[in-house]
Amino acid sequence: MTDLVIDLSHRDSVRVADKALKTAARLWFLVAVIGQWIFVYYVMFFYGAAAAQGDSEALRQIPGDSAGNFAMAMHLILAVIIMVGGPLQLVLGAIISGDGPRQLTPQIQTRVRSVHYWNGRIYLLTAVATSIAGLYMIWTRGTVGGAVGEIGISLDAVLIIICAAMVLRYALAREIVTHRRWALRLFMVVSAVWFFRVGLWLWVFLTGGIGVDFKTFTGPFLTFLFFAQYLLPLAVLELYIRTQDRAGAFGKFAMAAGLFVLTAFMGVGIFAAATMSWLPRL
Ligand code: HEM
């Protein structure tokens, strides 16, 4: 009898811990999507206004470099598509796997599947094309931050291409659990440029920008961030996946608490980036 009571209360606490972890992950995702869409808003209006006014300097158009100019324009257009389509794709995937509203009619289920299928193909293609355009710009024009920045973001491009290939591979093999994991990894590496901005402005907000030289866009903190922009989110994701799979109630509560704290910092970073960098430029 006591064994049964202990067993039941143990199962109850694991169930509550599962729920806490799911809630923390959903809140993290919601805040990240809101932050990404504020960035999308800035990109559309800032570069849209520059295009309307023919401001080629703001659009990074270099006279005579038509391939580089084309890559930059494509990069910006595709970036917007990715940052809108990526979160949508994860939500559609969750609905198909039964992790969304329960009472969906079979017709709606079929619809969701078909949008997931098409949006997924567009998402994978745009992620790879944006990365190739980015690589082309980096290695023909260079970018801010010097060699360390160029190597850091180039590695991100390679990771995006690898993750996109794995997402497609496991979708075609119908191995949905593995497909989902690679889709989450892809979301993290695709979001690296956004994490970079949120991380940078969070740091400026908290410390005033220790280890950042804004004139040369170099410094110890930036060296860290050029790699942490994707390695840190990937590491937290792996920890989350392992906790979800194997941890007991305590581990799940700890992970949920950690995610709440990270979400709070991310929220401050979004606020700082939006008010100190994106919105003032519009
Ligand atoms: C796939 C996700 C990516 C998204 C959503 C994205 C988004 C953007 C955006 C919005 C800008 C404009 C900068 C701003 O106004 O803040 C930009 C610029 C740029 N991006 Fe990306 N990007 C991505 C991946 C990459 C990758 C993988 C590379 C390099 C391999 C790259 C290289 C560049 C370069 C060189 C610029 C121009 C920066 C400059 O003016 O020097 N991007 N990107």
mmCIF file of C-alpha atoms and ligand atoms in Angstrom:
data_model
loop_
_atom_site.group_PDB
_atom_site.id
_atom_site.type_symbol
_atom_site.label_atom_id
_atom_site.label_comp_id
_atom_site.label_asym_id
_atom_site.label_seq_id
_atom_site.Cartn_x
_atom_site.Cartn_y
_atom_site.Cartn_z
ATOM 1 C CA MET A 1 0.000 0.000 0.000
ATOM 2 C CA THR A 2 2.705 2.528 1.035
ATOM 3 C CA ASP A 3 4.672 1.469 -2.061
ATOM 4 C CA LEU A 4 1.635 2.219 -4.176
ATOM 5 C CA VAL A 5 1.178 5.663 -2.576
ATOM 6 C CA ILE A 6 4.876 6.497 -3.054
ATOM 7 C CA ASP A 7 4.702 5.276 -6.652
ATOM 8 C CA LEU A 8 1.597 7.373 -7.354
ATOM 9 C CA SER A 9 3.027 10.548 -5.802
ATOM 10 C CA HIS A 10 6.269 9.990 -7.726
ATOM 11 C CA ARG A 11 4.313 9.662 -10.956
ATOM 12 C CA ASP A 12 2.314 12.770 -10.073
ATOM 13 C CA SER A 13 5.435 14.838 -9.475
ATOM 14 C CA VAL A 14 6.944 13.662 -12.784
ATOM 15 C CA ARG A 15 3.711 14.669 -14.524
ATOM 16 C CA VAL A 16 3.770 18.126 -12.908
ATOM 17 C CA ALA A 17 7.475 18.474 -13.785
ATOM 18 C CA ASP A 18 6.726 17.523 -17.413
ATOM 19 C CA LYS A 19 4.045 20.167 -17.513
ATOM 20 C CA ALA A 20 6.358 22.806 -15.982
ATOM 21 C CA LEU A 21 9.046 21.992 -18.559
ATOM 22 C CA LYS A 22 6.594 22.181 -21.444
ATOM 23 C CA THR A 23 5.215 25.506 -20.187
ATOM 24 C CA ALA A 24 8.738 26.941 -19.792
ATOM 25 C CA ALA A 25 9.680 25.812 -23.319
ATOM 26 C CA ARG A 26 6.489 27.269 -24.813
ATOM 27 C CA LEU A 27 7.013 30.586 -23.030
ATOM 28 C CA TRP A 28 10.622 30.703 -24.291
ATOM 29 C CA PHE A 29 9.414 30.058 -27.839
ATOM 30 C CA LEU A 30 6.650 32.683 -27.618
ATOM 31 C CA VAL A 31 9.029 35.391 -26.371
ATOM 32 C CA ALA A 32 11.627 34.419 -29.036
ATOM 33 C CA VAL A 33 9.022 34.645 -31.819
ATOM 34 C CA ILE A 34 7.769 38.047 -30.626
ATOM 35 C CA GLY A 35 11.401 39.249 -30.548
ATOM 36 C CA GLN A 36 12.137 37.858 -34.015
ATOM 37 C CA TRP A 37 9.057 39.498 -35.453
ATOM 38 C CA ILE A 38 10.080 42.883 -34.027
ATOM 39 C CA PHE A 39 13.388 42.347 -35.863
ATOM 40 C CA VAL A 40 11.473 41.411 -39.047
ATOM 41 C CA TYR A 41 9.424 44.599 -38.689
ATOM 42 C CA TYR A 42 12.642 46.636 -38.460
ATOM 43 C CA VAL A 43 14.268 44.841 -41.446
ATOM 44 C CA MET A 44 11.178 45.314 -43.636
ATOM 45 C CA PHE A 45 10.669 48.978 -42.849
ATOM 46 C CA PHE A 46 14.321 50.020 -42.660
ATOM 47 C CA TYR A 47 15.392 48.322 -45.919
ATOM 48 C CA GLY A 48 11.967 48.878 -47.530
ATOM 49 C CA ALA A 49 12.289 52.644 -46.958
ATOM 50 C CA ALA A 50 15.912 52.562 -48.196
ATOM 51 C CA ALA A 51 14.772 50.758 -51.379
ATOM 52 C CA ALA A 52 11.892 53.223 -51.923
ATOM 53 C CA GLN A 53 14.283 56.189 -51.581
ATOM 54 C CA GLY A 54 16.990 54.524 -53.709
ATOM 55 C CA ASP A 55 19.410 54.758 -50.759
ATOM 56 C CA SER A 56 22.023 52.347 -52.096
ATOM 57 C CA GLU A 57 24.413 52.941 -49.184
ATOM 58 C CA ALA A 58 21.857 51.750 -46.617
ATOM 59 C CA LEU A 59 21.130 48.759 -48.864
ATOM 60 C CA ARG A 60 24.881 47.953 -48.972
ATOM 61 C CA GLN A 61 24.935 48.247 -52.764
ATOM 62 C CA ILE A 62 28.503 48.622 -54.029
ATOM 63 C CA PRO A 63 28.813 50.103 -57.561
ATOM 64 C CA GLY A 64 30.108 47.481 -60.009
ATOM 65 C CA ASP A 65 29.617 44.486 -57.716
ATOM 66 C CA SER A 66 26.350 43.250 -59.225
ATOM 67 C CA ALA A 67 26.720 39.667 -57.915
ATOM 68 C CA GLY A 68 27.405 40.916 -54.365
ATOM 69 C CA ASN A 69 24.533 43.433 -54.607
ATOM 70 C CA PHE A 70 22.191 40.699 -55.774
ATOM 71 C CA ALA A 71 23.351 38.419 -52.926
ATOM 72 C CA MET A 72 22.686 41.195 -50.379
ATOM 73 C CA ALA A 73 19.179 41.920 -51.734
ATOM 74 C CA MET A 74 18.301 38.206 -51.841
ATOM 75 C CA HIS A 75 19.751 37.733 -48.361
ATOM 76 C CA LEU A 76 17.444 40.394 -46.915
ATOM 77 C CA ILE A 77 14.295 39.196 -48.700
ATOM 78 C CA LEU A 78 14.926 35.553 -47.774
ATOM 79 C CA ALA A 79 15.787 36.521 -44.184
ATOM 80 C CA VAL A 80 12.287 37.945 -43.760
ATOM 81 C CA ILE A 81 10.678 34.810 -45.251
ATOM 82 C CA ILE A 82 12.727 32.582 -42.928
ATOM 83 C CA MET A 83 11.940 34.502 -39.768
ATOM 84 C CA VAL A 84 8.207 34.409 -40.512
ATOM 85 C CA GLY A 85 8.052 30.853 -41.908
ATOM 86 C CA GLY A 86 10.355 29.178 -39.361
ATOM 87 C CA PRO A 87 8.257 29.650 -36.217
ATOM 88 C CA LEU A 88 5.084 28.868 -38.213
ATOM 89 C CA GLN A 89 6.647 25.588 -39.331
ATOM 90 C CA LEU A 90 7.408 24.513 -35.742
ATOM 91 C CA VAL A 91 3.856 25.332 -34.636
ATOM 92 C CA LEU A 92 2.368 23.369 -37.564
ATOM 93 C CA GLY A 93 4.655 20.420 -36.743
ATOM 94 C CA ALA A 94 3.529 20.481 -33.114
ATOM 95 C CA ILE A 95 -0.141 20.459 -34.199
ATOM 96 C CA ILE A 96 0.430 17.472 -36.506
ATOM 97 C CA SER A 97 2.167 15.523 -33.713
ATOM 98 C CA GLY A 98 -0.918 16.001 -31.519
ATOM 99 C CA ASP A 99 0.694 18.689 -29.380
ATOM 100 C CA GLY A 100 -1.870 21.363 -30.239
ATOM 101 C CA PRO A 101 -5.637 21.800 -30.053
ATOM 102 C CA ARG A 102 -7.290 18.380 -29.621
ATOM 103 C CA GLN A 103 -10.537 18.779 -31.545
ATOM 104 C CA LEU A 104 -9.237 19.267 -35.064
ATOM 105 C CA THR A 105 -11.406 17.850 -37.819
ATOM 106 C CA PRO A 106 -9.690 15.453 -40.275
ATOM 107 C CA GLN A 107 -10.046 18.117 -43.002
ATOM 108 C CA ILE A 108 -8.163 20.671 -40.903
ATOM 109 C CA GLN A 109 -5.519 18.031 -40.039
ATOM 110 C CA THR A 110 -4.978 17.395 -43.758
ATOM 111 C CA ARG A 111 -4.758 21.140 -44.419
ATOM 112 C CA VAL A 112 -2.176 21.621 -41.647
ATOM 113 C CA ARG A 113 -0.126 18.701 -43.013
ATOM 114 C CA SER A 114 -0.148 20.157 -46.503
ATOM 115 C CA VAL A 115 0.896 23.656 -45.303
ATOM 116 C CA HIS A 116 3.653 22.052 -43.182
ATOM 117 C CA TYR A 117 4.856 20.165 -46.257
ATOM 118 C CA TRP A 118 5.032 23.224 -48.525
ATOM 119 C CA ASN A 119 6.149 25.745 -45.933
ATOM 120 C CA GLY A 120 8.827 23.238 -44.875
ATOM 121 C CA ARG A 121 10.254 22.974 -48.371
ATOM 122 C CA ILE A 122 10.271 26.769 -48.767
ATOM 123 C CA TYR A 123 11.872 27.142 -45.314
ATOM 124 C CA LEU A 124 14.669 24.653 -46.034
ATOM 125 C CA LEU A 125 15.406 26.162 -49.448
ATOM 126 C CA THR A 126 15.425 29.754 -48.169
ATOM 127 C CA ALA A 127 17.613 28.839 -45.160
ATOM 128 C CA VAL A 128 20.204 27.216 -47.441
ATOM 129 C CA ALA A 129 20.000 29.980 -50.090
ATOM 130 C CA THR A 130 20.371 32.752 -47.459
ATOM 131 C CA SER A 131 23.407 30.993 -46.017
ATOM 132 C CA ILE A 132 25.022 30.611 -49.438
ATOM 133 C CA ALA A 133 24.339 34.308 -50.195
ATOM 134 C CA GLY A 134 25.793 35.186 -46.757
ATOM 135 C CA LEU A 135 28.897 33.057 -47.378
ATOM 136 C CA TYR A 136 29.366 34.707 -50.768
ATOM 137 C CA MET A 137 29.169 38.195 -49.211
ATOM 138 C CA ILE A 138 31.506 37.280 -46.366
ATOM 139 C CA TRP A 139 34.193 35.816 -48.575
ATOM 140 C CA THR A 140 34.023 38.457 -51.338
ATOM 141 C CA ARG A 141 33.282 41.625 -49.319
ATOM 142 C CA GLY A 142 34.082 40.684 -45.724
ATOM 143 C CA THR A 143 32.029 42.053 -42.876
ATOM 144 C CA VAL A 144 32.332 43.840 -39.562
ATOM 145 C CA GLY A 145 34.351 42.123 -36.841
ATOM 146 C CA GLY A 146 37.295 40.958 -38.930
ATOM 147 C CA ALA A 147 38.465 37.373 -39.417
ATOM 148 C CA VAL A 148 37.002 36.039 -36.127
ATOM 149 C CA GLY A 149 33.545 37.337 -37.008
ATOM 150 C CA GLU A 150 33.830 35.968 -40.531
ATOM 151 C CA ILE A 151 34.854 32.511 -39.350
ATOM 152 C CA GLY A 152 32.157 32.502 -36.631
ATOM 153 C CA ILE A 153 29.282 33.337 -38.992
ATOM 154 C CA SER A 154 30.670 31.092 -41.772
ATOM 155 C CA LEU A 155 30.530 28.150 -39.374
ATOM 156 C CA ASP A 156 26.911 29.062 -38.717
ATOM 157 C CA ALA A 157 26.205 28.875 -42.464
ATOM 158 C CA VAL A 158 27.754 25.385 -42.575
ATOM 159 C CA LEU A 159 25.659 24.284 -39.570
ATOM 160 C CA ILE A 160 22.478 25.655 -41.200
ATOM 161 C CA ILE A 161 23.156 23.630 -44.354
ATOM 162 C CA ILE A 162 23.916 20.453 -42.339
ATOM 163 C CA CYS A 163 20.815 20.834 -40.119
ATOM 164 C CA ALA A 164 18.584 21.549 -43.148
ATOM 165 C CA ALA A 165 19.867 18.359 -44.831
ATOM 166 C CA MET A 166 19.170 16.318 -41.670
ATOM 167 C CA VAL A 167 15.652 17.794 -41.287
ATOM 168 C CA LEU A 168 14.836 16.751 -44.868
ATOM 169 C CA ARG A 169 16.476 13.344 -44.521
ATOM 170 C CA TYR A 170 14.471 12.351 -41.430
ATOM 171 C CA ALA A 171 11.248 13.816 -42.842
ATOM 172 C CA LEU A 172 11.630 11.627 -45.937
ATOM 173 C CA ALA A 173 12.492 8.607 -43.739
ATOM 174 C CA ARG A 174 9.343 9.387 -41.649
ATOM 175 C CA GLU A 175 11.444 9.297 -38.462
ATOM 176 C CA ILE A 176 9.444 12.036 -36.854
ATOM 177 C CA VAL A 177 11.130 12.242 -33.434
ATOM 178 C CA THR A 178 14.564 12.700 -35.029
ATOM 179 C CA HIS A 179 13.102 15.010 -37.688
ATOM 180 C CA ARG A 180 11.655 17.227 -34.940
ATOM 181 C CA ARG A 181 14.988 17.369 -33.098
ATOM 182 C CA TRP A 182 16.856 18.460 -36.203
ATOM 183 C CA ALA A 183 14.116 21.012 -36.936
ATOM 184 C CA LEU A 184 14.685 22.521 -33.474
ATOM 185 C CA ARG A 185 18.461 22.571 -34.065
ATOM 186 C CA LEU A 186 17.889 24.257 -37.437
ATOM 187 C CA PHE A 187 15.701 26.880 -35.775
ATOM 188 C CA MET A 188 18.529 27.648 -33.311
ATOM 189 C CA VAL A 189 21.256 28.022 -35.946
ATOM 190 C CA VAL A 190 18.994 30.017 -38.281
ATOM 191 C CA SER A 191 18.191 32.308 -35.343
ATOM 192 C CA ALA A 192 21.900 32.855 -34.559
ATOM 193 C CA VAL A 193 22.050 36.290 -36.239
ATOM 194 C CA TRP A 194 19.080 37.335 -34.113
ATOM 195 C CA PHE A 195 20.599 35.827 -30.921
ATOM 196 C CA PHE A 196 23.739 37.830 -31.735
ATOM 197 C CA ARG A 197 21.847 41.124 -31.685
ATOM 198 C CA VAL A 198 19.790 40.245 -28.601
ATOM 199 C CA GLY A 199 22.942 39.035 -26.775
ATOM 200 C CA LEU A 200 24.912 42.119 -27.738
ATOM 201 C CA TRP A 201 22.258 44.612 -26.625
ATOM 202 C CA LEU A 202 21.562 42.656 -23.433
ATOM 203 C CA TRP A 203 25.289 42.929 -22.668
ATOM 204 C CA VAL A 204 25.351 46.655 -23.455
ATOM 205 C CA PHE A 205 22.253 47.163 -21.307
ATOM 206 C CA LEU A 206 23.734 45.231 -18.345
ATOM 207 C CA THR A 207 27.398 46.246 -18.483
ATOM 208 C CA GLY A 208 27.562 49.287 -20.741
ATOM 209 C CA GLY A 209 29.434 47.172 -23.314
ATOM 210 C CA ILE A 210 32.535 45.832 -21.507
ATOM 211 C CA GLY A 211 34.817 44.057 -24.010
ATOM 212 C CA VAL A 212 33.182 45.627 -27.064
ATOM 213 C CA ASP A 213 34.964 48.148 -29.268
ATOM 214 C CA PHE A 214 32.172 49.617 -31.390
ATOM 215 C CA LYS A 215 34.611 51.444 -33.725
ATOM 216 C CA THR A 216 36.322 48.279 -34.960
ATOM 217 C CA PHE A 217 33.517 45.938 -33.867
ATOM 218 C CA THR A 218 36.035 43.674 -32.149
ATOM 219 C CA GLY A 219 36.865 42.804 -28.534
ATOM 220 C CA PRO A 220 36.769 39.809 -26.181
ATOM 221 C CA PHE A 221 33.017 39.850 -25.684
ATOM 222 C CA LEU A 222 32.376 39.951 -29.438
ATOM 223 C CA THR A 223 34.858 37.114 -30.015
ATOM 224 C CA PHE A 224 32.832 35.082 -27.521
ATOM 225 C CA LEU A 225 29.514 36.117 -29.110
ATOM 226 C CA PHE A 226 30.566 35.319 -32.698
ATOM 227 C CA PHE A 227 30.552 31.631 -31.667
ATOM 228 C CA ALA A 228 28.151 31.706 -28.709
ATOM 229 C CA GLN A 229 25.385 33.058 -30.995
ATOM 230 C CA TYR A 230 24.707 29.467 -32.072
ATOM 231 C CA LEU A 231 26.790 27.230 -29.740
ATOM 232 C CA LEU A 232 24.990 28.438 -26.603
ATOM 233 C CA PRO A 233 21.419 27.978 -27.939
ATOM 234 C CA LEU A 234 22.429 24.578 -29.368
ATOM 235 C CA ALA A 235 23.874 23.491 -25.994
ATOM 236 C CA VAL A 236 20.742 24.580 -24.098
ATOM 237 C CA LEU A 237 18.583 22.757 -26.656
ATOM 238 C CA GLU A 238 20.570 19.504 -26.239
ATOM 239 C CA LEU A 239 20.212 19.799 -22.461
ATOM 240 C CA TYR A 240 16.463 20.352 -22.887
ATOM 241 C CA ILE A 241 16.088 17.313 -25.172
ATOM 242 C CA ARG A 242 18.040 15.088 -22.774
ATOM 243 C CA THR A 243 16.100 16.367 -19.768
ATOM 244 C CA GLN A 244 12.814 15.727 -21.553
ATOM 245 C CA ASP A 245 13.919 12.170 -22.392
ATOM 246 C CA ARG A 246 15.713 10.960 -19.309
ATOM 247 C CA ALA A 247 15.557 13.249 -16.284
ATOM 248 C CA GLY A 248 13.422 12.682 -13.206
ATOM 249 C CA ALA A 249 11.104 15.239 -11.637
ATOM 250 C CA PHE A 250 13.936 17.223 -10.029
ATOM 251 C CA GLY A 251 15.922 17.523 -13.277
ATOM 252 C CA LYS A 252 12.819 18.643 -15.167
ATOM 253 C CA PHE A 253 11.940 21.281 -12.571
ATOM 254 C CA ALA A 254 15.544 22.527 -12.648
ATOM 255 C CA MET A 255 15.511 22.737 -16.457
ATOM 256 C CA ALA A 256 12.145 24.541 -16.388
ATOM 257 C CA ALA A 257 13.519 27.064 -13.860
ATOM 258 C CA GLY A 258 16.650 27.535 -16.004
ATOM 259 C CA LEU A 259 14.503 28.163 -19.076
ATOM 260 C CA PHE A 260 12.402 30.748 -17.200
ATOM 261 C CA VAL A 261 15.581 32.607 -16.219
ATOM 262 C CA LEU A 262 16.945 32.464 -19.800
ATOM 263 C CA THR A 263 13.591 33.706 -21.118
ATOM 264 C CA ALA A 264 13.728 36.654 -18.719
ATOM 265 C CA PHE A 265 17.249 37.581 -19.910
ATOM 266 C CA MET A 266 16.191 37.130 -23.521
ATOM 267 C CA GLY A 267 13.195 39.408 -22.906
ATOM 268 C CA VAL A 268 15.486 42.116 -21.522
ATOM 269 C CA GLY A 269 17.806 41.640 -24.545
ATOM 270 C CA ILE A 270 14.860 42.008 -26.957
ATOM 271 C CA PHE A 271 13.721 45.149 -25.171
ATOM 272 C CA ALA A 272 17.265 46.574 -25.269
ATOM 273 C CA ALA A 273 17.815 45.706 -28.970
ATOM 274 C CA ALA A 274 14.405 47.071 -29.969
ATOM 275 C CA THR A 275 14.703 50.346 -28.071
ATOM 276 C CA MET A 276 18.447 50.995 -28.491
ATOM 277 C CA SER A 277 19.043 49.703 -32.023
ATOM 278 C CA TRP A 278 16.107 48.649 -34.230
ATOM 279 C CA LEU A 279 13.252 51.086 -33.587
ATOM 280 C CA PRO A 280 15.393 54.286 -33.374
ATOM 281 C CA ARG A 281 16.657 53.567 -36.915
ATOM 282 C CA LEU A 282 13.152 53.598 -38.416
HETATM 283 C C1 HEM B 1 19.765 32.181 -42.017
HETATM 284 C C2 HEM B 1 19.574 33.129 -41.169
HETATM 285 C C3 HEM B 1 19.984 34.550 -41.408
HETATM 286 C C4 HEM B 1 19.198 35.623 -41.280
HETATM 287 C C5 HEM B 1 17.764 35.595 -40.826
HETATM 288 C C6 HEM B 1 19.979 36.800 -41.619
HETATM 289 C C7 HEM B 1 19.528 38.102 -41.580
HETATM 290 C C8 HEM B 1 20.259 39.218 -41.908
HETATM 291 C C9 HEM B 1 19.803 40.561 -41.827
HETATM 292 C C10 HEM B 1 18.420 40.994 -41.363
HETATM 293 C C11 HEM B 1 20.800 41.389 -42.226
HETATM 294 C C12 HEM B 1 20.788 42.920 -42.257
HETATM 295 C C13 HEM B 1 21.567 43.437 -41.066
HETATM 296 C C14 HEM B 1 20.810 44.359 -40.152
HETATM 297 O O1 HEM B 1 20.156 45.299 -40.589
HETATM 298 O O2 HEM B 1 20.898 44.184 -38.899
HETATM 299 C C15 HEM B 1 21.915 40.550 -42.575
HETATM 300 C C16 HEM B 1 23.130 41.005 -43.032
HETATM 301 C C17 HEM B 1 24.193 40.201 -43.358
HETATM 302 N N1 HEM B 1 24.262 38.838 -43.185
HETATM 303 FE FE1 HEM B 1 22.757 37.632 -42.607
HETATM 304 N N2 HEM B 1 21.245 36.411 -41.938
HETATM 305 C C18 HEM B 1 21.296 35.025 -41.831
HETATM 306 C C19 HEM B 1 22.387 34.227 -42.027
HETATM 307 C C20 HEM B 1 23.622 34.683 -42.442
HETATM 308 C C21 HEM B 1 24.764 33.850 -42.654
HETATM 309 C C22 HEM B 1 24.789 32.351 -42.396
HETATM 310 C C23 HEM B 1 25.760 34.668 -43.094
HETATM 311 C C24 HEM B 1 27.180 34.346 -43.462
HETATM 312 C C25 HEM B 1 27.639 33.207 -43.794
HETATM 313 C C26 HEM B 1 25.248 36.017 -43.155
HETATM 314 C C27 HEM B 1 25.950 37.117 -43.562
HETATM 315 C C28 HEM B 1 25.494 38.415 -43.593
HETATM 316 C C29 HEM B 1 26.251 39.558 -44.036
HETATM 317 C C30 HEM B 1 27.672 39.539 -44.573
HETATM 318 C C31 HEM B 1 25.437 40.672 -43.891
HETATM 319 C C32 HEM B 1 25.786 42.105 -44.230
HETATM 320 C C33 HEM B 1 26.306 42.778 -42.997
HETATM 321 C C34 HEM B 1 27.112 43.977 -43.370
HETATM 322 O O3 HEM B 1 26.506 44.933 -43.790
HETATM 323 O O4 HEM B 1 28.316 43.891 -43.261
HETATM 324 N N3 HEM B 1 23.959 35.995 -42.746
HETATM 325 N N4 HEM B 1 21.562 39.234 -42.371
#
